[in-house]
PDB file of C-alpha atoms in Angstrom:
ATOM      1  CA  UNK A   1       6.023  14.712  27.171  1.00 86.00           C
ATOM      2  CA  UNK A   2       8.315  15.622  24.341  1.00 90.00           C
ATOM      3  CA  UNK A   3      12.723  16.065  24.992  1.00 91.00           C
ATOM      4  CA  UNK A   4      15.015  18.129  23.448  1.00 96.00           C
ATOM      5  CA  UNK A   5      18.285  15.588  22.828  1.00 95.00           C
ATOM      6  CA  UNK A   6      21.647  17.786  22.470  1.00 93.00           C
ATOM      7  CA  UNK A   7      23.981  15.830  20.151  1.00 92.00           C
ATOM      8  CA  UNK A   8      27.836  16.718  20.287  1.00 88.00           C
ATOM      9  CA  UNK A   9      27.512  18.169  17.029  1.00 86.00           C
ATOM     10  CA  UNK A  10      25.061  20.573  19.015  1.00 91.00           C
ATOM     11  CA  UNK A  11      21.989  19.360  17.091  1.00 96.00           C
ATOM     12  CA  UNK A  12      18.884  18.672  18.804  1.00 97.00           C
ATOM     13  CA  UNK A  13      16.729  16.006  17.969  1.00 98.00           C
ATOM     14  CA  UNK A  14      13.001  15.385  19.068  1.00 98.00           C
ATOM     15  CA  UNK A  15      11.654  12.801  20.830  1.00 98.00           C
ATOM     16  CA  UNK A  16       8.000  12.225  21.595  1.00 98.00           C
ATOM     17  CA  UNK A  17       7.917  10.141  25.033  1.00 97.00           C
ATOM     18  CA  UNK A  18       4.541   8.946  25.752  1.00 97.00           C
ATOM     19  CA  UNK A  19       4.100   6.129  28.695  1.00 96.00           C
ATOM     20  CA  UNK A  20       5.637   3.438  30.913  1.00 95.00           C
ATOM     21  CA  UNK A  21       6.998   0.472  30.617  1.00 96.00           C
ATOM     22  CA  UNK A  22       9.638  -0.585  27.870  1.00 97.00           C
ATOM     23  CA  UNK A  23      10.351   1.839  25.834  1.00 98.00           C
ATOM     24  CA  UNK A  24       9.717   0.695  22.287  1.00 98.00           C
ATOM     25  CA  UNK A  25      11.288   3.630  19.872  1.00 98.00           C
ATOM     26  CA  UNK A  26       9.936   4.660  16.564  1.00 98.00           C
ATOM     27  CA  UNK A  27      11.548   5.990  13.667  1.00 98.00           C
ATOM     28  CA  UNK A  28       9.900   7.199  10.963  1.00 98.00           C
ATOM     29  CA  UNK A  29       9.889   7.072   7.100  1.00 98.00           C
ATOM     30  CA  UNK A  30      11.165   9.713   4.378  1.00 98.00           C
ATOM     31  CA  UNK A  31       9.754  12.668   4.406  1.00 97.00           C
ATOM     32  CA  UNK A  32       7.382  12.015   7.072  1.00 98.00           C
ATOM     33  CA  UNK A  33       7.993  12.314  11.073  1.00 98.00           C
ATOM     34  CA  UNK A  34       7.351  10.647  14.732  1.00 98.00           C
ATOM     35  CA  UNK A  35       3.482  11.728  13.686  1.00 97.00           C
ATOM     36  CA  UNK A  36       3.094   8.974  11.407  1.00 97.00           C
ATOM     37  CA  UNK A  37       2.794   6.738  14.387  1.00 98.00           C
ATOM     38  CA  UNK A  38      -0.208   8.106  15.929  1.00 95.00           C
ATOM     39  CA  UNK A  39      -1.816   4.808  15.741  1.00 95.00           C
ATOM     40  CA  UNK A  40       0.819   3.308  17.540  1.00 96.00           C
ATOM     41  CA  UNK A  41       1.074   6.174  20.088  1.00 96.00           C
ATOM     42  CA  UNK A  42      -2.488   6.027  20.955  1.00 95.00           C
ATOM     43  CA  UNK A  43      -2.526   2.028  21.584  1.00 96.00           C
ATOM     44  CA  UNK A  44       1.271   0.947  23.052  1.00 97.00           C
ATOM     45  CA  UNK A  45       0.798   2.848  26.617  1.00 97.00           C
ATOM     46  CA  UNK A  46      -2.536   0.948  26.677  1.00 96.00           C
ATOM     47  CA  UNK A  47      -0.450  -2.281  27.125  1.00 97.00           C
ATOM     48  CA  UNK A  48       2.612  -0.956  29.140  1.00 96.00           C
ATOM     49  CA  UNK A  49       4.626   0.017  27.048  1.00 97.00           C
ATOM     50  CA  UNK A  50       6.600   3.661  26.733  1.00 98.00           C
ATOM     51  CA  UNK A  51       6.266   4.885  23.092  1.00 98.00           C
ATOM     52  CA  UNK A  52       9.013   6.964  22.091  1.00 98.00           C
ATOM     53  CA  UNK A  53       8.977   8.858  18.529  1.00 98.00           C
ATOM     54  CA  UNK A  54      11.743  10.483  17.175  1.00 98.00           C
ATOM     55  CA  UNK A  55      11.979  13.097  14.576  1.00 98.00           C
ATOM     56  CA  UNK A  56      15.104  12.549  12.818  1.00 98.00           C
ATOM     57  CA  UNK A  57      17.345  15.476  11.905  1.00 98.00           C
ATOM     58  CA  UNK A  58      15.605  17.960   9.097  1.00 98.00           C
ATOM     59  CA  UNK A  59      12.275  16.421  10.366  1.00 98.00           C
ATOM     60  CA  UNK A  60       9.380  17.552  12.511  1.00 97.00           C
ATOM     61  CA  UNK A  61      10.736  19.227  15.722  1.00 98.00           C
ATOM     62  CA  UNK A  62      14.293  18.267  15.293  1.00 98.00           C
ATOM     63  CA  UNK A  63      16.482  21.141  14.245  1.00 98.00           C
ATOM     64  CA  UNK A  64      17.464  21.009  10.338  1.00 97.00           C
ATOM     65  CA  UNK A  65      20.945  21.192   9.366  1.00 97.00           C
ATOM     66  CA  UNK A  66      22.020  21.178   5.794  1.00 97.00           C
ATOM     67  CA  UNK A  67      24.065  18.164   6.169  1.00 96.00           C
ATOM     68  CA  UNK A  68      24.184  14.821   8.243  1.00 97.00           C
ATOM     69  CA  UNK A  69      21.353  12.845   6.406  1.00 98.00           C
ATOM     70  CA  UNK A  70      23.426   9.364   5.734  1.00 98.00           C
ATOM     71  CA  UNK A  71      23.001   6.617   8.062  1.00 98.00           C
ATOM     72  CA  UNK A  72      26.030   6.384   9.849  1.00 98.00           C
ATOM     73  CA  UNK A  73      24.906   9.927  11.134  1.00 97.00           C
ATOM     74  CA  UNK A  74      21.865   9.506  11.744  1.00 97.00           C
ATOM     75  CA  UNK A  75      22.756   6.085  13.348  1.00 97.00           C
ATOM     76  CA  UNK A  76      24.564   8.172  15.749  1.00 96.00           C
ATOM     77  CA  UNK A  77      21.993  10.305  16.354  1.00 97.00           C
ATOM     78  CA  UNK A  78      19.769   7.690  18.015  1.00 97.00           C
ATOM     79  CA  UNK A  79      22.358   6.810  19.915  1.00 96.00           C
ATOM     80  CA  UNK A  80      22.813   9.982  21.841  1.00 96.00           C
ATOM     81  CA  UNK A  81      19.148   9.952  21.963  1.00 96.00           C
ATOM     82  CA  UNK A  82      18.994   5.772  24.035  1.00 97.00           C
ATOM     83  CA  UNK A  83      22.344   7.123  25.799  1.00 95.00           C
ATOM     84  CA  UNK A  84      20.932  10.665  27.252  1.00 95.00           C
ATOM     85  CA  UNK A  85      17.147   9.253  27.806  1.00 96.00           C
ATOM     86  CA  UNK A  86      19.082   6.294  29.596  1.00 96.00           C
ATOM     87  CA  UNK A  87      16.779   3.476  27.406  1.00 96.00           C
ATOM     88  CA  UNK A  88      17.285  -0.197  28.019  1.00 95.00           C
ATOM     89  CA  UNK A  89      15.909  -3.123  26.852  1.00 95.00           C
ATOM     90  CA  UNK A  90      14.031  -0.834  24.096  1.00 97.00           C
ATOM     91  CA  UNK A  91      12.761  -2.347  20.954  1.00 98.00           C
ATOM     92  CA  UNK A  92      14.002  -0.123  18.143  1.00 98.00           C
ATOM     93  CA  UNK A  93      10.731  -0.225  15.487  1.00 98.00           C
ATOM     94  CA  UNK A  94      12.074   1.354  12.318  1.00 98.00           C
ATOM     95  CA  UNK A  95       9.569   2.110   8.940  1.00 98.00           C
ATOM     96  CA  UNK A  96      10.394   2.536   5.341  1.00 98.00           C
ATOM     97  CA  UNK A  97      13.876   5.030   5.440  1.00 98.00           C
ATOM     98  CA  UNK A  98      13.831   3.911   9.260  1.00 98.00           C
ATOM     99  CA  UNK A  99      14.531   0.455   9.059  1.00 98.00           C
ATOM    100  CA  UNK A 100      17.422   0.707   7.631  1.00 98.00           C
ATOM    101  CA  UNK A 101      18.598   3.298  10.176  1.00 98.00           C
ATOM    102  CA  UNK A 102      17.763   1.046  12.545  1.00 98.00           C
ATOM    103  CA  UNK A 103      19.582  -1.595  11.172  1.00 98.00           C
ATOM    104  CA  UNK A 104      22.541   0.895  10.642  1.00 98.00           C
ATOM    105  CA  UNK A 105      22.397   1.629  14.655  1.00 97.00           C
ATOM    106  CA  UNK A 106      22.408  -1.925  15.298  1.00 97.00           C
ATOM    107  CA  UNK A 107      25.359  -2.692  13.127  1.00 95.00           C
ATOM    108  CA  UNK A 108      27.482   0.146  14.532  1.00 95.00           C
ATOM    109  CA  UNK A 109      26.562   0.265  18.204  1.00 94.00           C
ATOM    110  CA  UNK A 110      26.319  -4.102  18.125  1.00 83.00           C
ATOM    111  CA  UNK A 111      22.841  -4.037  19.693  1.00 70.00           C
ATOM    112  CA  UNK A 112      23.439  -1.912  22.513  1.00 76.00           C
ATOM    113  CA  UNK A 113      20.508  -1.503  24.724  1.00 92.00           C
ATOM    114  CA  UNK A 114      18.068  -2.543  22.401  1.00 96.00           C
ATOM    115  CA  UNK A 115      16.987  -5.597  22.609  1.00 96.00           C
ATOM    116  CA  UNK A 116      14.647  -6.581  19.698  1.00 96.00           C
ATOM    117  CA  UNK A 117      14.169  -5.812  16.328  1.00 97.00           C
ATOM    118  CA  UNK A 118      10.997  -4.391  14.569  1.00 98.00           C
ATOM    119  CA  UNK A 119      11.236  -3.734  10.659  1.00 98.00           C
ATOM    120  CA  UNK A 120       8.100  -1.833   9.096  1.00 98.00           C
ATOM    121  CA  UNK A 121       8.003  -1.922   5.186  1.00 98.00           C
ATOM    122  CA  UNK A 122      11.934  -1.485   5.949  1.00 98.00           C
ATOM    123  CA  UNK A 123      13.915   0.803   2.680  1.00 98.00           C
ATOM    124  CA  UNK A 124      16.511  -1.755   3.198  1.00 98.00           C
ATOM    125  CA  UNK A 125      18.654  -3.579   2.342  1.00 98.00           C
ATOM    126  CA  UNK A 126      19.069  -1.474  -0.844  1.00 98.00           C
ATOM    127  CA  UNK A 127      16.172   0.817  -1.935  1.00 98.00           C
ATOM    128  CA  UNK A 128      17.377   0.948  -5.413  1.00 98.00           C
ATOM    129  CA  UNK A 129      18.950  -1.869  -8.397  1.00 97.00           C
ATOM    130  CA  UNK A 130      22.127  -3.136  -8.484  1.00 97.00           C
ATOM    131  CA  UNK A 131      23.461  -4.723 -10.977  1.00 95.00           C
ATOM    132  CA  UNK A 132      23.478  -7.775  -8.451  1.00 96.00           C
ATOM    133  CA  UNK A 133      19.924  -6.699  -6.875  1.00 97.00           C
ATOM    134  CA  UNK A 134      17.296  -6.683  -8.904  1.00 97.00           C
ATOM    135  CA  UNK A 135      14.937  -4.993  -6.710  1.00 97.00           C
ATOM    136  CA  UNK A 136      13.606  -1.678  -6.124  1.00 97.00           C
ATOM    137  CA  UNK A 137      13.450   1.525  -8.260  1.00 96.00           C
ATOM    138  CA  UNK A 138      16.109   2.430 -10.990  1.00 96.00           C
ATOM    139  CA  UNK A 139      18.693   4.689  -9.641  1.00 97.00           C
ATOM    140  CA  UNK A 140      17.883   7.317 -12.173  1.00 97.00           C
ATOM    141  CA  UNK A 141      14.435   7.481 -10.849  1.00 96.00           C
ATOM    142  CA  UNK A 142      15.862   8.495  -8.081  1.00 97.00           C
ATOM    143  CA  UNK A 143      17.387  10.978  -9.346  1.00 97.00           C
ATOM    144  CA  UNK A 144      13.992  12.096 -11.457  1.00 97.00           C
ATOM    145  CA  UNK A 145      12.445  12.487  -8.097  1.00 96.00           C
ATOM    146  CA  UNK A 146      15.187  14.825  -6.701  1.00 97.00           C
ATOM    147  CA  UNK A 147      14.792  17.252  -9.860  1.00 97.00           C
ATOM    148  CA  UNK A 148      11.338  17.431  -8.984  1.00 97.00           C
ATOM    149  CA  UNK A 149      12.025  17.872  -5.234  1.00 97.00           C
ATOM    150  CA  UNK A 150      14.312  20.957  -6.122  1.00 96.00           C
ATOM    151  CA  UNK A 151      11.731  22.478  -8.875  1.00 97.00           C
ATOM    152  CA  UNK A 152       8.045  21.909  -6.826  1.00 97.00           C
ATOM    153  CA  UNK A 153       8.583  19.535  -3.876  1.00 97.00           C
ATOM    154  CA  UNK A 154       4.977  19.494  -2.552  1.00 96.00           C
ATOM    155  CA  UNK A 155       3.945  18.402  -5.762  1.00 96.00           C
ATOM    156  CA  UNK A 156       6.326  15.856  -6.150  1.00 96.00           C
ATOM    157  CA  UNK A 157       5.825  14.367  -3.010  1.00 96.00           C
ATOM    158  CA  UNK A 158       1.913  14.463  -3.563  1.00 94.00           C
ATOM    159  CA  UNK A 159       2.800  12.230  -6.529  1.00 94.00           C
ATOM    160  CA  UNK A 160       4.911   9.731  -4.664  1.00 92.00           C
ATOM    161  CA  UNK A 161       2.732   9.597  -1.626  1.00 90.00           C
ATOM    162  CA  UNK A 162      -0.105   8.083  -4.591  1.00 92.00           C
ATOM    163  CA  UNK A 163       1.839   5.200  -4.202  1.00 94.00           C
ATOM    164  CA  UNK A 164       1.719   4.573  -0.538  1.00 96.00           C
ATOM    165  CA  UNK A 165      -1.374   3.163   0.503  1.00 97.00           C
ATOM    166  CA  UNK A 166      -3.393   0.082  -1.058  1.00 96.00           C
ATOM    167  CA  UNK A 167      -6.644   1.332   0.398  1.00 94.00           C
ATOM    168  CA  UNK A 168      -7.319   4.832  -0.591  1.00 93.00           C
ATOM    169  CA  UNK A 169      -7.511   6.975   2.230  1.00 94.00           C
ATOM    170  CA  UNK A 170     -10.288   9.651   3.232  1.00 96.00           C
ATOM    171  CA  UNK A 171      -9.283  13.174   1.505  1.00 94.00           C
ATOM    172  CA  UNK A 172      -8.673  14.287   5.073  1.00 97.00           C
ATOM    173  CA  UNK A 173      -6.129  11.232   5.762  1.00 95.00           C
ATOM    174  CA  UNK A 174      -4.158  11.972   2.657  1.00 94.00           C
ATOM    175  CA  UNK A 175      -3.878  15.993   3.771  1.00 95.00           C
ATOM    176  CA  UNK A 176      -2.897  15.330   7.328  1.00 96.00           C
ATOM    177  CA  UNK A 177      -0.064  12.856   5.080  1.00 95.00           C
ATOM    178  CA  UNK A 178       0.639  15.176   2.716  1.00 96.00           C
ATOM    179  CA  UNK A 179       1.152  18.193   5.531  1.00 97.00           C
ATOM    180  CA  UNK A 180       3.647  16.063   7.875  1.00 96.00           C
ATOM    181  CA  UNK A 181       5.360  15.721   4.644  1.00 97.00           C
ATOM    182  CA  UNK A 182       5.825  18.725   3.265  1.00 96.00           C
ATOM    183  CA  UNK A 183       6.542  20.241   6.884  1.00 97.00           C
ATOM    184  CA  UNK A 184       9.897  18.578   6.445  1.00 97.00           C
ATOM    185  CA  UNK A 185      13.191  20.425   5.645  1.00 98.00           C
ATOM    186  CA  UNK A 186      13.484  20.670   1.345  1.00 97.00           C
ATOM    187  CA  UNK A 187      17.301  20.067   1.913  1.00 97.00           C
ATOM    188  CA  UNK A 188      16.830  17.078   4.144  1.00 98.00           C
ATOM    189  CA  UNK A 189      14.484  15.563   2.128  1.00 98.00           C
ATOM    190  CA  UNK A 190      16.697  16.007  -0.849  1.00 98.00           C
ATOM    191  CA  UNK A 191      19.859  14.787   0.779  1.00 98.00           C
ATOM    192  CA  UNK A 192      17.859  11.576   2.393  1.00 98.00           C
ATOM    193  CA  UNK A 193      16.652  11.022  -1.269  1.00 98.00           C
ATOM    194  CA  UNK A 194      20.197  10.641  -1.806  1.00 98.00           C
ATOM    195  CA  UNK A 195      20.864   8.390   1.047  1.00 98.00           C
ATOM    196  CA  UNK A 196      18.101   6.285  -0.129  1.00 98.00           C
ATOM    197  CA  UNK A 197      19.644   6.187  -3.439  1.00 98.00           C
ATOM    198  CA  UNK A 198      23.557   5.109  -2.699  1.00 98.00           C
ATOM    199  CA  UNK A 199      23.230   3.052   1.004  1.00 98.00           C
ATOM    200  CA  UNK A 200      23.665  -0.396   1.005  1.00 98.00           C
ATOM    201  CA  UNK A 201      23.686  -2.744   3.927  1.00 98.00           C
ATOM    202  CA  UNK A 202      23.583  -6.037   2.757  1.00 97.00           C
ATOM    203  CA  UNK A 203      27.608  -6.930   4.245  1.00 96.00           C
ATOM    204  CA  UNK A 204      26.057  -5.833   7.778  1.00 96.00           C
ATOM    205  CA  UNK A 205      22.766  -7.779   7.844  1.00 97.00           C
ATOM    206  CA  UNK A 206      24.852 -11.210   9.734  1.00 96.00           C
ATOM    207  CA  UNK A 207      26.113  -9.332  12.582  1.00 95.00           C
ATOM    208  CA  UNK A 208      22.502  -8.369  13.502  1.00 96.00           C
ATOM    209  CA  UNK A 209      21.597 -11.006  15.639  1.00 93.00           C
ATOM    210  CA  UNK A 210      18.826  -9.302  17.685  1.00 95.00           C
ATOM    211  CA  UNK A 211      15.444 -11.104  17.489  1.00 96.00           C
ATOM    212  CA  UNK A 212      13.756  -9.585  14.555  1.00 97.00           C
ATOM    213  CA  UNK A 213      10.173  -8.959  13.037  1.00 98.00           C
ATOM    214  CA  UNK A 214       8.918  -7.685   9.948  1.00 98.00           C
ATOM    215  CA  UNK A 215       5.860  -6.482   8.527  1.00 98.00           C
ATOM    216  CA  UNK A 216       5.855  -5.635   5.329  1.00 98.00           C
ATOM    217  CA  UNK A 217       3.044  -5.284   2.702  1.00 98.00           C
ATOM    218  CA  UNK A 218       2.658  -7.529  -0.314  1.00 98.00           C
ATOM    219  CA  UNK A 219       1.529  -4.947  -2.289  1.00 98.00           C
ATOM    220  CA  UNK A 220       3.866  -2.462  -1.805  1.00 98.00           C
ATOM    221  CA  UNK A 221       4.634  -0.233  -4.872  1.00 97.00           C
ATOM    222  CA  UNK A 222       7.620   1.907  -3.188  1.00 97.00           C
ATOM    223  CA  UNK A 223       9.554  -0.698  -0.927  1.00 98.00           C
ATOM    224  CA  UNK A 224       8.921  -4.227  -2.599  1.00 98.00           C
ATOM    225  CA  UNK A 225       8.198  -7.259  -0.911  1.00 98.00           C
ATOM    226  CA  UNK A 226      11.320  -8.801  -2.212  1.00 98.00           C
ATOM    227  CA  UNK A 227      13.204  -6.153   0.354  1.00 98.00           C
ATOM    228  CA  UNK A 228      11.856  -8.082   3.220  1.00 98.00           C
ATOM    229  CA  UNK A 229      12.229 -11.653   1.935  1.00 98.00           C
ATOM    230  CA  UNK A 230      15.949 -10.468   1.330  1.00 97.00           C
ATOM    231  CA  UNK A 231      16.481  -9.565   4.673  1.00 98.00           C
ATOM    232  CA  UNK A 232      14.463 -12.563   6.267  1.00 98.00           C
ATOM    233  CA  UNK A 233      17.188 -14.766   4.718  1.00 97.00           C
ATOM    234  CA  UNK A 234      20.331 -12.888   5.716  1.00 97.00           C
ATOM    235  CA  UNK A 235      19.289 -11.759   9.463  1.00 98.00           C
ATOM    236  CA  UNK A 236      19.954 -14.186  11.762  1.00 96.00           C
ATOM    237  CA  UNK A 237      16.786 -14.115  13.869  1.00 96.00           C
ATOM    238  CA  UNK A 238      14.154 -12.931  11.739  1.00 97.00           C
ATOM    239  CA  UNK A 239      10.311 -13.654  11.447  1.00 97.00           C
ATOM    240  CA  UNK A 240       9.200 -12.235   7.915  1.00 98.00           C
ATOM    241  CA  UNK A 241       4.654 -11.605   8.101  1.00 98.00           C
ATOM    242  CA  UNK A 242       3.513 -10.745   5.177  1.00 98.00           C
ATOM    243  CA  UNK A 243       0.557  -8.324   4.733  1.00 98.00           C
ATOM    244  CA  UNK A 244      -1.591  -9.730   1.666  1.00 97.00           C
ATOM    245  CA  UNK A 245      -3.680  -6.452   1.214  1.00 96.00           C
ATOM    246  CA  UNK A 246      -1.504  -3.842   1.973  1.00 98.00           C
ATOM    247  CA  UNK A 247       0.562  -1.491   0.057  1.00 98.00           C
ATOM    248  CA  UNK A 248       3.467   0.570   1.313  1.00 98.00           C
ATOM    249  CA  UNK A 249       1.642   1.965   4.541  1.00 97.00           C
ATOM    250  CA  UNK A 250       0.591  -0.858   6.476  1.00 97.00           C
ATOM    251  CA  UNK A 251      -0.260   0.814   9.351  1.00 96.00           C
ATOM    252  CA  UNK A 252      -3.246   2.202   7.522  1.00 96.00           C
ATOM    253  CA  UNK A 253      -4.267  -0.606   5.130  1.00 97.00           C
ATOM    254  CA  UNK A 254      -4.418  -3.359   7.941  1.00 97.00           C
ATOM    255  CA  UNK A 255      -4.073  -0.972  11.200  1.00 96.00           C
ATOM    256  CA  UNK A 256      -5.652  -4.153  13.432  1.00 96.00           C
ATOM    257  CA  UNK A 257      -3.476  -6.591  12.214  1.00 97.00           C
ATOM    258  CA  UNK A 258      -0.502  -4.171  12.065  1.00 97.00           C
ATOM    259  CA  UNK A 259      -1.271  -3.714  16.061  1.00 97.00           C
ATOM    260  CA  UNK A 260      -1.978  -7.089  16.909  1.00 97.00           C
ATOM    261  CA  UNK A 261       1.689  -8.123  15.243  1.00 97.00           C
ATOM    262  CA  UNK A 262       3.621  -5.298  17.094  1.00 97.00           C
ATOM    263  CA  UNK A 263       1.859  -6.061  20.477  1.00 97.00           C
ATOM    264  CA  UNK A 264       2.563  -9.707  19.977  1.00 96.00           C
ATOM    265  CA  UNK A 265       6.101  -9.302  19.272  1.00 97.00           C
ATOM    266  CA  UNK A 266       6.567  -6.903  22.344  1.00 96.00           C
ATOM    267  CA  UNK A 267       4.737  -9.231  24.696  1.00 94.00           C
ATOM    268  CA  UNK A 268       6.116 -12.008  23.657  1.00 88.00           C
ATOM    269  CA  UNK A 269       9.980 -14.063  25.034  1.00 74.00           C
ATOM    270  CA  UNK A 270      10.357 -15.111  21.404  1.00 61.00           C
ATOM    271  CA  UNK A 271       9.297 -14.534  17.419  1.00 60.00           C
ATOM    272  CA  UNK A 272       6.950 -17.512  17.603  1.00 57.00           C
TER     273      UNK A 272
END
């Protein structure tokens, strides 16, 4: 069953509810949407557990505003989405440009009614250098990629997405990719490029004392490893598993072990 979520800025955001059980809620990476977790979709109600994806503003079913697309909003999205579902004790599971959103929500609404943490090849704590973070792309790559996005966005998004996956995915796999991608809003996908860009959470990651897990590839060519080992060490509760073949989509380069680590976690009283 799907819901239609009215924020108070009269926005309405998707959510894919699928299940029973706790609800474990997705959100997905840039410029994909709750789609990307059809792996997860299919298996989590299996176990009893209530999957619920959510398109994030300017993405799949959610309506498409031309502005909103920095974390604190988006943050607060979500959390008119938990509040009008009613979700507690949910596990919020957040990939790539949803991990930090995640972490966002958890810094601004201090862990309310979620109850662990699950961070999937997580865009955070920075996605691009600082001059005192030496990880991630250049800023003015970033920027490279939003000309592009403004001049032929399917093709530059093609050419990112040849980065994503370690294992090279069936010609099918990569247009079902591709299309969830391109589906997305061209101004939201500009303005979350830009998001990406200037966000930093690094003064929020202590606060965030929620029992955390992350996968994260050790190959990954968009979202380095060193993102996860960085946030391992300044979470409070955090289990770091590293993914030795994988690139930036897990969740097709080791889809058994990605399962068996999310099930785990979910079934499990602590991150041992």
């Amino acid at each position: 069953m799907g819901h239609y979520i009215n924020t108070e800025n009269n926005i309405q955001i998707y959510a894919e509810d699928i299940g029973e059980g706790q609800p474990v809620i997705f959100l997905h990476g840039w410029p994909l949407n709750h789609g990307m977790f059809e792996y997860q979709m299919n298996e989590l109600p299996k176990h009893g557990f209530r999957f619920i994806g959510i398109d994030l503003r300017g993405y799949g079913k959610s309506n498409r505003p031309f502005n909103g697309y920095d974390y604190d909003t988006m943050a607060d999205d979500l959390h008119e989405v938990i509040q009008k579902l009613d979700l507690k004790d949910a596990v919020l599971a957040g990939f790539s440009m949803g991990g930090p959103i995640a972490l966002r929500y958890m810094s601004r609404y201090k862990s309310e009614r979620i109850s662990k943490l699950l961070l999937l090849s997580p865009a955070a704590p920075i996605f691009t250098k600082r001059d005192d973070y030496p990880f991630g792309m250049e800023k003015e790559e970033v920027d490279t990629l939003i000309d592009q996005l403004k001049t032929d966005r399917p093709h530059a998004i093609a050419t990112f997405g040849e980065k994503f996956f370690e294992k090279k995915p069936s010609k099918e796999f990569q247009q079902w990719f591709l299309s969830m991608a391109v589906s997305s809003s061209s101004y939201g996908t500009i303005h979350s490029a830009i998001a990406l860009r200037d966000e930093d959470l690094r003064n929020e990651l202590s606060g965030i004392a929620a029992p955390t897990k992350i996968l994260h590839g050790k190959k990954d060519q968009i979202c380095p490893y060193d993102f996860s080992l960085q946030l391992a060490d300044q979470l409070p509760n955090a289990k770091l598993v590293p993914f030795e073949e994988s690139g930036h989509g897990v969740f097709h380069d080791e889809p058994e072990k990605y399962n068996k680590q999310i099930l785990e976690f979910l079934q499990s009283s602590s991150l041992e």
